[in-house]
Short mmCIF file of C-alpha atoms and ligand atoms in Angstrom, two decimals:
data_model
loop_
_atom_site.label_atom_id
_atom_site.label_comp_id
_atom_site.label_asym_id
_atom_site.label_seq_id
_atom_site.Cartn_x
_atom_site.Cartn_y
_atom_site.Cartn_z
CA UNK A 26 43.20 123.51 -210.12
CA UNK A 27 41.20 124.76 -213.17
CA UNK A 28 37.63 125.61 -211.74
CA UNK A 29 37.17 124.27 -208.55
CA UNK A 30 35.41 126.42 -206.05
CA UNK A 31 35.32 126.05 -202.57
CA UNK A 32 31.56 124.76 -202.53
CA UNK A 33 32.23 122.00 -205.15
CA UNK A 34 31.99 118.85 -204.62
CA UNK A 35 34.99 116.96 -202.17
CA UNK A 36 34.25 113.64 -204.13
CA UNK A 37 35.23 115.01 -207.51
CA UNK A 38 38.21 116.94 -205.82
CA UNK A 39 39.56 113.41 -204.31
CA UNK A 40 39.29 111.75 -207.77
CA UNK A 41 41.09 114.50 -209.39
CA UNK A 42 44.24 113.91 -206.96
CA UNK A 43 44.65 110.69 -207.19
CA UNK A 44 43.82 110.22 -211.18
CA UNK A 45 46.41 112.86 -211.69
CA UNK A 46 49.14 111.78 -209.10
CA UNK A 47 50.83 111.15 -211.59
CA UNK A 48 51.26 115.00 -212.49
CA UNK A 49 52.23 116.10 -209.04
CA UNK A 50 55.73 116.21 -209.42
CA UNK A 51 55.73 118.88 -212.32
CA UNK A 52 52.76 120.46 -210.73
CA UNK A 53 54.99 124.01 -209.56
CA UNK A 54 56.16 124.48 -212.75
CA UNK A 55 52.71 123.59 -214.23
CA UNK A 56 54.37 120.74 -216.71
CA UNK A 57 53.52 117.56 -218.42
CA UNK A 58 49.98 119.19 -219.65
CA UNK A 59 48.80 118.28 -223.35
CA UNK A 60 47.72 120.48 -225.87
CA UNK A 61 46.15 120.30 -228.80
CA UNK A 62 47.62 122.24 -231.57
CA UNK A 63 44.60 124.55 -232.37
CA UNK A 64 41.89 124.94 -229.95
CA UNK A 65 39.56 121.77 -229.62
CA UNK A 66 37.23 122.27 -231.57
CA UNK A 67 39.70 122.50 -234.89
CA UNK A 68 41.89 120.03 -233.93
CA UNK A 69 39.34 117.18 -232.13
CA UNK A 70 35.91 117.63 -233.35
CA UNK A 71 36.41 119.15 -237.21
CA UNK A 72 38.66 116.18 -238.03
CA UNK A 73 36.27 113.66 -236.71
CA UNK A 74 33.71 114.82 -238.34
CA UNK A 75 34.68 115.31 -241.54
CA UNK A 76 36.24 111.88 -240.76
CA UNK A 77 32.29 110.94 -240.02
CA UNK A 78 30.32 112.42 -242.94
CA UNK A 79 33.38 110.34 -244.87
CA UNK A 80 31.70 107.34 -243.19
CA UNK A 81 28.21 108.13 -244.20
CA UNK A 82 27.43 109.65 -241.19
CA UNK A 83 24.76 112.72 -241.39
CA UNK A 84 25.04 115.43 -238.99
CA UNK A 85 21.65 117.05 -238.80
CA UNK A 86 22.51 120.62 -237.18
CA UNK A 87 19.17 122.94 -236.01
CA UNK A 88 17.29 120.19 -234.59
CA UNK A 89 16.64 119.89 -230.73
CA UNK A 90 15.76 117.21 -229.06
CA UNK A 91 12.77 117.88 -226.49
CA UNK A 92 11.73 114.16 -225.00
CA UNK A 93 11.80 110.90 -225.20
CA UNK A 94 9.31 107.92 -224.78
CA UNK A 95 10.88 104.76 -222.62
CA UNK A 96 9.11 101.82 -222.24
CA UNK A 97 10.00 100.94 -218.38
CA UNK A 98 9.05 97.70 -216.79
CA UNK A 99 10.91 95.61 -213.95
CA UNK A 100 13.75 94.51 -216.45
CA UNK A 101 13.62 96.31 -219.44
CA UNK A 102 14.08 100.18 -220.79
CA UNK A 103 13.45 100.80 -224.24
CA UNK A 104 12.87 103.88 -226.03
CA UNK A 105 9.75 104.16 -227.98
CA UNK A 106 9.83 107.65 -229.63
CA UNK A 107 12.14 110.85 -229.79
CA UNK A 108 10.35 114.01 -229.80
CA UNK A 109 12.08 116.74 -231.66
CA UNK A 110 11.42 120.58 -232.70
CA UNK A 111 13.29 121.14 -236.48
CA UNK A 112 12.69 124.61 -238.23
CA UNK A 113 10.18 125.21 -235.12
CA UNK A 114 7.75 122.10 -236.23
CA UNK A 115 7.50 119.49 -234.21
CA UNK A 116 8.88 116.09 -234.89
CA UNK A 117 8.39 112.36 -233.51
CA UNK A 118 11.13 109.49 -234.40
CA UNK A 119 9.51 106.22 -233.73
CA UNK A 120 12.50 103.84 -232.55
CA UNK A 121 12.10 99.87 -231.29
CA UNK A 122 15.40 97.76 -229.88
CA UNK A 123 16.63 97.67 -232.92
CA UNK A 124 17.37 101.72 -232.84
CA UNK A 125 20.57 103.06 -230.95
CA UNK A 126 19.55 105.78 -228.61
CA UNK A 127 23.00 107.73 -227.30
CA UNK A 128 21.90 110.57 -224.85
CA UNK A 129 24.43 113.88 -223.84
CA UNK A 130 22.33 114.45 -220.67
CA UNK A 131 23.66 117.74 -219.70
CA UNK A 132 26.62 120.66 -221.14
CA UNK A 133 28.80 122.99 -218.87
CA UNK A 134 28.52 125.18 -222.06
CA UNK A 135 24.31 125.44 -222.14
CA UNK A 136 22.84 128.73 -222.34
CA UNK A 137 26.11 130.28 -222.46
CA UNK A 138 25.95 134.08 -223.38
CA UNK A 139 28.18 136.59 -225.56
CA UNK A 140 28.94 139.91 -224.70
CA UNK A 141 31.56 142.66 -226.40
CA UNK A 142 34.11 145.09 -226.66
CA UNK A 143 31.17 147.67 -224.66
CA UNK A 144 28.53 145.17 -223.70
CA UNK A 145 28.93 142.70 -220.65
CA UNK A 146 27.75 139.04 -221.51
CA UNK A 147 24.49 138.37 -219.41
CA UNK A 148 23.68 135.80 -217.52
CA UNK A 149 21.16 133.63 -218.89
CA UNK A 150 18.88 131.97 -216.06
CA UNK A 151 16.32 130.57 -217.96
CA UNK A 152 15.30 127.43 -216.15
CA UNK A 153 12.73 125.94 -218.83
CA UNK A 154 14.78 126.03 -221.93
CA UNK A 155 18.14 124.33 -221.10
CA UNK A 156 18.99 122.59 -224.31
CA UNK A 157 20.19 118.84 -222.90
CA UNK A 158 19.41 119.66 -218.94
CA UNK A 159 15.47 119.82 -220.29
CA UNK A 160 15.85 116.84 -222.29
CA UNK A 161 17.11 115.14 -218.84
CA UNK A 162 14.63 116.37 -216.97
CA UNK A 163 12.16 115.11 -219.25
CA UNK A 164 14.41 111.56 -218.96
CA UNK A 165 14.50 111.58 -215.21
CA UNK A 166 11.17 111.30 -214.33
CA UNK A 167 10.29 108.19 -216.27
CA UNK A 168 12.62 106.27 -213.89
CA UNK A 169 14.75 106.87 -210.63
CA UNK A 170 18.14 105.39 -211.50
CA UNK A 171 18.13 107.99 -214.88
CA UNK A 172 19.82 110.37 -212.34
CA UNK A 173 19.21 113.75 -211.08
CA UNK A 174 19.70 116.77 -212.97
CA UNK A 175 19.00 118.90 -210.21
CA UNK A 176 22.00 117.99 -208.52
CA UNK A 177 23.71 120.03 -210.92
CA UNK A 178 21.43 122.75 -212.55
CA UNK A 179 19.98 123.55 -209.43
CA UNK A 180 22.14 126.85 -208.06
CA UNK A 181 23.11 128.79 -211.37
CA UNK A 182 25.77 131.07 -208.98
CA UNK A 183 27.19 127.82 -207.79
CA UNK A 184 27.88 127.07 -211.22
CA UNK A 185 28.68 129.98 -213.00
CA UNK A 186 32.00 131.82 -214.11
CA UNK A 187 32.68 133.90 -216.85
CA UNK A 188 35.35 134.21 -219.28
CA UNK A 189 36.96 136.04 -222.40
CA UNK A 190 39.09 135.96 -224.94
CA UNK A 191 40.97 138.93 -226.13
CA UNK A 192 42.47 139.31 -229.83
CA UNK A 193 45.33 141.76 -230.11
CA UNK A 194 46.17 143.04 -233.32
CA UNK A 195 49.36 144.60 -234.98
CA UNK A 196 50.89 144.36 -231.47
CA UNK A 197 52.93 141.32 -231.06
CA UNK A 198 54.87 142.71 -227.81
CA UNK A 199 52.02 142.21 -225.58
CA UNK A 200 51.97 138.35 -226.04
CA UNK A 201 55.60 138.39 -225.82
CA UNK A 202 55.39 140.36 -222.70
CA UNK A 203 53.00 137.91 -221.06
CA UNK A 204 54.61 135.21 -222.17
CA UNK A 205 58.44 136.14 -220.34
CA UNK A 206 56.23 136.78 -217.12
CA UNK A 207 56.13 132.67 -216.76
CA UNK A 208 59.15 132.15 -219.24
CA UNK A 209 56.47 129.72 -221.04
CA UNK A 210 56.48 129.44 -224.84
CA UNK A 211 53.15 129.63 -226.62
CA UNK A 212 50.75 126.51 -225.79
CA UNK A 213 53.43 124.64 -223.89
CA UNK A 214 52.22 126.13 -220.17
CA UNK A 215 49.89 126.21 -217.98
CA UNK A 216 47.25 128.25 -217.02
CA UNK A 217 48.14 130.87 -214.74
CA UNK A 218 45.98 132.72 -211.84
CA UNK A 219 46.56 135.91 -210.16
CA UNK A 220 45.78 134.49 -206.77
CA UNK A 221 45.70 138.03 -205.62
CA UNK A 222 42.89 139.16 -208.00
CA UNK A 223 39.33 139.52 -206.64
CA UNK A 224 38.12 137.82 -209.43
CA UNK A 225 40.58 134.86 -208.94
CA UNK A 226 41.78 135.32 -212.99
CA UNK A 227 43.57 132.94 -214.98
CA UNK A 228 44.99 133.21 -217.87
CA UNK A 229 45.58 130.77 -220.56
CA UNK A 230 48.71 131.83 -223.94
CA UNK A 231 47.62 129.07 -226.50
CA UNK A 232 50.20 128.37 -229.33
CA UNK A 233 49.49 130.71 -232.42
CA UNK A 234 47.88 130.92 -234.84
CA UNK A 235 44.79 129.28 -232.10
CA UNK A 236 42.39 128.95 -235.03
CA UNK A 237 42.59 127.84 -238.56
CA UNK A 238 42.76 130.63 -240.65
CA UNK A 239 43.68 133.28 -237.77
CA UNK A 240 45.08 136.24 -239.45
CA UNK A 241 48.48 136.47 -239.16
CA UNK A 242 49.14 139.34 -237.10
CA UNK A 243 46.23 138.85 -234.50
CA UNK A 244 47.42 137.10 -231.07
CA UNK A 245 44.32 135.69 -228.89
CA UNK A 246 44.86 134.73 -225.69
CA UNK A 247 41.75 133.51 -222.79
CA UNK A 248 41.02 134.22 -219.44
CA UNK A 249 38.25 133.34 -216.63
CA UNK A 250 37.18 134.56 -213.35
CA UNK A 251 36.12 132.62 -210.79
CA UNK A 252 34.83 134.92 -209.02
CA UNK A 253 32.28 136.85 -211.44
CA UNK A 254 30.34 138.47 -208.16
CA UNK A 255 33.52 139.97 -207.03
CA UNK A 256 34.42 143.76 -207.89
CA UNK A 257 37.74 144.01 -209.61
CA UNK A 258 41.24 145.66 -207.71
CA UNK A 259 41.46 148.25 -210.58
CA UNK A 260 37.90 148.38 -212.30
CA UNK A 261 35.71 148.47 -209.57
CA UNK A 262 33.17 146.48 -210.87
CA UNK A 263 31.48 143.41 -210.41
CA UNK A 264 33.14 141.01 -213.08
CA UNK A 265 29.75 140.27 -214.34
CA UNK A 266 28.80 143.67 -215.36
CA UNK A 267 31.91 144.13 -217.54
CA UNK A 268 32.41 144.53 -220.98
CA UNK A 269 35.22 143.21 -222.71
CA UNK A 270 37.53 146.42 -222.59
CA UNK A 271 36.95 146.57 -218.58
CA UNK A 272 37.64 142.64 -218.26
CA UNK A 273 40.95 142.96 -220.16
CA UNK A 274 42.16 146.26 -218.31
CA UNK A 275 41.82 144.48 -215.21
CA UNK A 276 43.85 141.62 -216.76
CA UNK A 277 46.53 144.07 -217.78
CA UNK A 278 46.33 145.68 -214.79
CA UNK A 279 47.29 142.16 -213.07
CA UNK A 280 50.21 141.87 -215.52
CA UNK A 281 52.06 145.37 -214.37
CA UNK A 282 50.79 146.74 -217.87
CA UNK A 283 48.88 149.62 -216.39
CA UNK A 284 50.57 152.31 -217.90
CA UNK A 285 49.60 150.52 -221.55
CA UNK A 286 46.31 150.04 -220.86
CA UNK A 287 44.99 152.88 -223.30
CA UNK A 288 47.18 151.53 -226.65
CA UNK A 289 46.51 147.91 -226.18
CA UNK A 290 42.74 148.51 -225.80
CA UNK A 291 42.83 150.36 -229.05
CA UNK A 292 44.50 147.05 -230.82
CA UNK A 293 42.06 144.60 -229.14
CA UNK A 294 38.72 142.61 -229.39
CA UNK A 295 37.41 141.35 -226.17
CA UNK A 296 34.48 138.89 -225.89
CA UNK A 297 32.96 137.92 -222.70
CA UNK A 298 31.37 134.67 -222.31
CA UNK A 299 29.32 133.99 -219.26
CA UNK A 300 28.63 130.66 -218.78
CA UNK A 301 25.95 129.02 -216.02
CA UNK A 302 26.62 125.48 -216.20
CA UNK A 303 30.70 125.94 -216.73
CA UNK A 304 31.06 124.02 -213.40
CA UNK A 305 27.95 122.32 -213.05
CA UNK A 306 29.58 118.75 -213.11
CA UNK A 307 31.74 119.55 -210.01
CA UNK A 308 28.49 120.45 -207.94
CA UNK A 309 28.30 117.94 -205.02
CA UNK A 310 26.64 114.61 -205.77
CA UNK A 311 26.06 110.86 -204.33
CA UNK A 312 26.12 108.11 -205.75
CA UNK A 313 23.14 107.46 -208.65
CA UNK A 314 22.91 111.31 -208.89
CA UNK A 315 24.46 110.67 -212.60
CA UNK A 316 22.88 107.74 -214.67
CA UNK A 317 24.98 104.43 -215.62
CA UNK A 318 26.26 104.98 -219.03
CA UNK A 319 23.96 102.21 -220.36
CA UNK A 320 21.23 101.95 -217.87
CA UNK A 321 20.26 98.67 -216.06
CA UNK A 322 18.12 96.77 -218.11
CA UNK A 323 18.61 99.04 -221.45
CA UNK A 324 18.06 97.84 -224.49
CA UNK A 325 18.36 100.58 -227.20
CA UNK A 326 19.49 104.15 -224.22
CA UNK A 327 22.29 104.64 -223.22
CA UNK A 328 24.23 108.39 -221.82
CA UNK A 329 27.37 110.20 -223.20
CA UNK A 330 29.12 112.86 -221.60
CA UNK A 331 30.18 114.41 -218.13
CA UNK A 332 27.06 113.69 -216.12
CA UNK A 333 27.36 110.01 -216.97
CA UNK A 334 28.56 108.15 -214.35
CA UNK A 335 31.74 106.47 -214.79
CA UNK A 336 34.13 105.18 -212.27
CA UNK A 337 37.14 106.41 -210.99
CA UNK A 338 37.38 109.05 -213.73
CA UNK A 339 37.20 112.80 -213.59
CA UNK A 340 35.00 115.48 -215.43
CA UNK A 341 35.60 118.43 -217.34
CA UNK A 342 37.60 116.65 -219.43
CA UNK A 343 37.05 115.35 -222.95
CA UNK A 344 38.91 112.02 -222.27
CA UNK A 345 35.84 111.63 -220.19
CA UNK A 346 32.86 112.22 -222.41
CA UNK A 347 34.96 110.17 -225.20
CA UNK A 348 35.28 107.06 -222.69
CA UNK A 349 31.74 107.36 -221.72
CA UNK A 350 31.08 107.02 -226.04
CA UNK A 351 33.20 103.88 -225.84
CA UNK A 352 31.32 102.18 -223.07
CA UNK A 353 28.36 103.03 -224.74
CA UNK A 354 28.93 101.43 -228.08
CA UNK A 355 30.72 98.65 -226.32
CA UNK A 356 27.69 97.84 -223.93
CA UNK A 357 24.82 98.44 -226.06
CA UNK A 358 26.24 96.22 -229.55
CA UNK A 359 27.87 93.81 -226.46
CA UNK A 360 30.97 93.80 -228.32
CA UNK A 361 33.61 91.95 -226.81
CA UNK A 362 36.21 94.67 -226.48
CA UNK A 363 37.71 96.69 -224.06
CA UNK A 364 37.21 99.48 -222.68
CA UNK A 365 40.57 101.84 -223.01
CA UNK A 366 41.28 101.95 -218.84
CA UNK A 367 41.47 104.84 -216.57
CA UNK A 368 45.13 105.67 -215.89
CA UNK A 369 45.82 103.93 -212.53
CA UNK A 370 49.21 105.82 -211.06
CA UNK A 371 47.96 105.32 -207.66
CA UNK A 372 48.84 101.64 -207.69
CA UNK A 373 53.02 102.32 -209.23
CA UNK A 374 54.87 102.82 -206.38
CA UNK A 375 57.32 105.38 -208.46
CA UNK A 376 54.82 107.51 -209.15
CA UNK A 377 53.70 107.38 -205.10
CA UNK A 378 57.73 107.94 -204.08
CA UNK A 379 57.61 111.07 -206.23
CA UNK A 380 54.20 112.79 -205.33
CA UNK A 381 55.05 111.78 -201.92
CA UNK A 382 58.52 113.93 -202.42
CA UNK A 383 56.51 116.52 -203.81
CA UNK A 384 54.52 117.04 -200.82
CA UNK A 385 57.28 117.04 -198.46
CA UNK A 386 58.88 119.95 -200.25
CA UNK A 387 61.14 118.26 -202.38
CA UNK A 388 63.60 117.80 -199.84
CA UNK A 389 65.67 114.30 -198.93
CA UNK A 390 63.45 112.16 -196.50
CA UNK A 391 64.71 108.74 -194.96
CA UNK A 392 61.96 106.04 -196.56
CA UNK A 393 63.26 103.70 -193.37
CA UNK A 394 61.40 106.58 -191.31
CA UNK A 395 58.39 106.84 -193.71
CA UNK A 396 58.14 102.67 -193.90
CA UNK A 397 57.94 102.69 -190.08
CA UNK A 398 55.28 105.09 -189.92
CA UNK A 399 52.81 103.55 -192.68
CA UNK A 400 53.50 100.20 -190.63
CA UNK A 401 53.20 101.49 -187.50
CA UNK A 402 50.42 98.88 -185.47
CA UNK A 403 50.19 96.92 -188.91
CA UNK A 404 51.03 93.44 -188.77
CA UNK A 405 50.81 89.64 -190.73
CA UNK A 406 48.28 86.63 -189.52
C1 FAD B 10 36.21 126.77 -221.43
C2 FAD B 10 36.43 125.30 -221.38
C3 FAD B 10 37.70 124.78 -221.23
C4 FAD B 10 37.91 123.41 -221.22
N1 FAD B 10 39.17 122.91 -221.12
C5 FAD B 10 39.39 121.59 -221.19
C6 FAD B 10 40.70 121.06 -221.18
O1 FAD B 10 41.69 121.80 -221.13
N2 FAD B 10 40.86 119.71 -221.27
C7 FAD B 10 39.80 118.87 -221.37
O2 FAD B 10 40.00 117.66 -221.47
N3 FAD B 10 38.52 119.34 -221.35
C8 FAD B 10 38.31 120.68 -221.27
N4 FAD B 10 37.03 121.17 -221.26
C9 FAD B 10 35.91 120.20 -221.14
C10 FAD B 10 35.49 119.59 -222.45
O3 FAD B 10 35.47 120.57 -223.46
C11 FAD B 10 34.10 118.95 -222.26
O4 FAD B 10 34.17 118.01 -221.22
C12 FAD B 10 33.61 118.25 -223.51
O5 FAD B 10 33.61 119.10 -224.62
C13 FAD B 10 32.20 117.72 -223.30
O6 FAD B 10 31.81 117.07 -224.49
P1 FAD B 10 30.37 116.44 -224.64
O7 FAD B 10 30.27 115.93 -226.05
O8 FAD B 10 30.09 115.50 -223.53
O9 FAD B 10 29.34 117.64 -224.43
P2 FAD B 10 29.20 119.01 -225.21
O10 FAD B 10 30.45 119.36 -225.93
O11 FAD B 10 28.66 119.98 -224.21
O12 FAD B 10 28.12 118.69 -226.33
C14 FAD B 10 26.72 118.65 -226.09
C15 FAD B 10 26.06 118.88 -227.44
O13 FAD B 10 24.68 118.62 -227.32
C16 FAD B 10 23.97 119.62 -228.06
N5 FAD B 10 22.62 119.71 -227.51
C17 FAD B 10 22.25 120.27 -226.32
N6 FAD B 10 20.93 120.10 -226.12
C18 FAD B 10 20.46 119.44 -227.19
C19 FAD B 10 19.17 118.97 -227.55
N7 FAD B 10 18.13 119.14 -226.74
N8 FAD B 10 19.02 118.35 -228.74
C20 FAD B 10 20.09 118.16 -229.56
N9 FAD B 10 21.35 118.55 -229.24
C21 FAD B 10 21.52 119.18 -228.08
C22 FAD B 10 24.79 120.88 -227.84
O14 FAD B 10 24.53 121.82 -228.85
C23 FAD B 10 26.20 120.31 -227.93
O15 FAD B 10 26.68 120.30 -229.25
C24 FAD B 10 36.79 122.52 -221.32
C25 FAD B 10 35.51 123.07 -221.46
C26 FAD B 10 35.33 124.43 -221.50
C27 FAD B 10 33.94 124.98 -221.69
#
């Protein structure tokens, strides 16, 4: 539901349903979704890694990683030697089996561009410097089961959409005003799209404040198109070409605030944020298209993230890129632990009498009629 477009990939979409079956039943009313309590990066990533650097750990920010050496022969990949660019000199990191080698080989948020209040966010299409997607395609040529970026990096428009978040100031009503629309309180909804809006727009009312130190009378809440080609109902515009004030009037617009539109502008920050790869992992894909997280035959390599493969879970999700850390460090030190399983609602027969109910409207059914169909021409030997 959150960024699926039509061209994406049917795979992904099938995973999705039945990995969140469990969901189904709240799915109209858009309940049983988790947040965190600021957005992720203050409440995920700055706790772990202050919990880190309390470990020892040293977080070396600045430096890119360009390429990497792998020793490939019948039954072994090693990596020899990291190439790296730090303060624009370039590096080389000499590593044998006894080095750990942990790869992100691709981000839905590289080469993602701002924009604001009166300047649109432009598209970046640079196909040469692409953070983590060059690094894989440096990766994928030195063997055929390291995947294929191209898969996913390949149509920029297929993967595109843009979004923005708008901070309103002094003017607490609007929030409130958005919020009684869905009768949602702060962070404890869903997101919500305007189906009828050219740009397909959703909107998303975190719980406040949504960052550490957020002044306390600023509201922020975010919003995506998926549709950034489109021209707008009420700016008639392509989405793309807007700046922040034209995104959020036609967001207002949307919410029946039309006649506001002038005074909330005044009291709000808009930032555009277009992004190229947002939906690059749902771009269709077969099988060996994304590398094993530890690669047949590795010694010291081994891939994090969403264009890992992993199966039976879904992408654009953190759970996954954290599941693909575990079953790195759990394959490459071949510790004997396991691996925290995917969530497997398909096989509880509760959960498959209530999505089932869900999809036939809610309303009574006989299960003697259902039975007889699913065992219609089935039999024992
Ligand atoms: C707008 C948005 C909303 C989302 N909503 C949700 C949600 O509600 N629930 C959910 O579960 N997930 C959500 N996600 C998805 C989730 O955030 C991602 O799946 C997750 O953050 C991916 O983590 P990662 O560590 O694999 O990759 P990333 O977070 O993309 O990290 C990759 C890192 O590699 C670095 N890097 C890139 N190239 C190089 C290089 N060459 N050398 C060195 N470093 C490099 C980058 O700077 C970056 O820090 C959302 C994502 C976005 C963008």
């Amino acid at each position: 539901m959150f960024a699926f477009e039509n061209w994406h990939s049917a795979l992904e979409i099938k995973r999705y349903m039945v990995r969140f079956m469990h969901l189904l039943e709240g799915m109209n009313q858009l309940e049983g979704i988790l947040h965190t309590k600021y957005n992720q990066y203050d409440s995920l990533i700055l706790p772990l890694v202050t919990w880190l650097k309390k470990q020892g750990v040293k977080p070396q920010l600045g430096v890119q990683v360009t390429d990497l050496d792998i020793k490939v022969t019948d039954t072994e990949k090693t990596v020899t030697r990291i190439y790296l660019r730090r303060d624009n000199k370039k590096e080389v990191i000499e590593t044998t089996v006894d080095d750990l080698v942990f790869v992100t080989n691709g981000s839905m948020t590289e080469n993602s561009s701002l924009g604001s209040m009166h300047q649109p966010a432009v598209l970046n299409r640079d196909m040469k410097q692409r953070g983590c997607w060059t690094l894989w395609e440096n990766i994928a040529k030195q063997s055929p089961d390291l995947g294929h970026p191209e898969k996913f990096v390949g149509d920029i428009d297929r993967s595109k959409w843009l979004s923005f978040t708008a901070t309103i100031t002094n003017k607490p009503t609007v929030f409130e005003y958005i919020l009684e629309l869905t009768g949602d309180k702060p962070g404890m909804g869903g997101a919500v799209t305007i189906k009828d809006s050219n740009w397909l727009i959703t909107w998303v009312t975190p719980r406040q404040p949504h960052f550490i130190n957020q002044p306390k009378n600023a509201q922020v809440i975010w919003a995506y198109g998926l549709f950034p080609d489109a021209v707008g109902n009420f700016v008639k515009k392509k989405m793309s070409d807007c700046t922040g004030e034209e995104l959020f009037t036609e967001l207002l617009y949307h919410l029946g605030l039309e006649d506001q539109i002038p005074q909330i502008i005044k009291c709000s920050n808009v930032i555009p944020c277009m992004m190229p790869y947002i939906t690059s992992q749902f771009m269709p894909r077969k099988r060996g298209d994304r590398p094993d997280v530890v690669p047949q035959g590795s010694t010291n390599l081994a891939f994090l993230g969403q264009f890992a493969e992993i199966p039976n879970d879904c992408v654009f999700t953190v759970e996954y890129s954290v599941r693909s850390a575990i079953m790195a460090v759990y394959g490459l030190l071949g510790l004997d632990k396991q691996v925290p399983p995917v969530y497997e609602g398909q096989f509880d027969i509760r959960v498959l009498l209530k999505a089932l109910k869900t999809m036939m409207g809610d309303k009574q059914f006989s299960l003697d009629k259902l039975l007889d169909q699913f065992m219609k021409n089935t039999g024992l030997k």
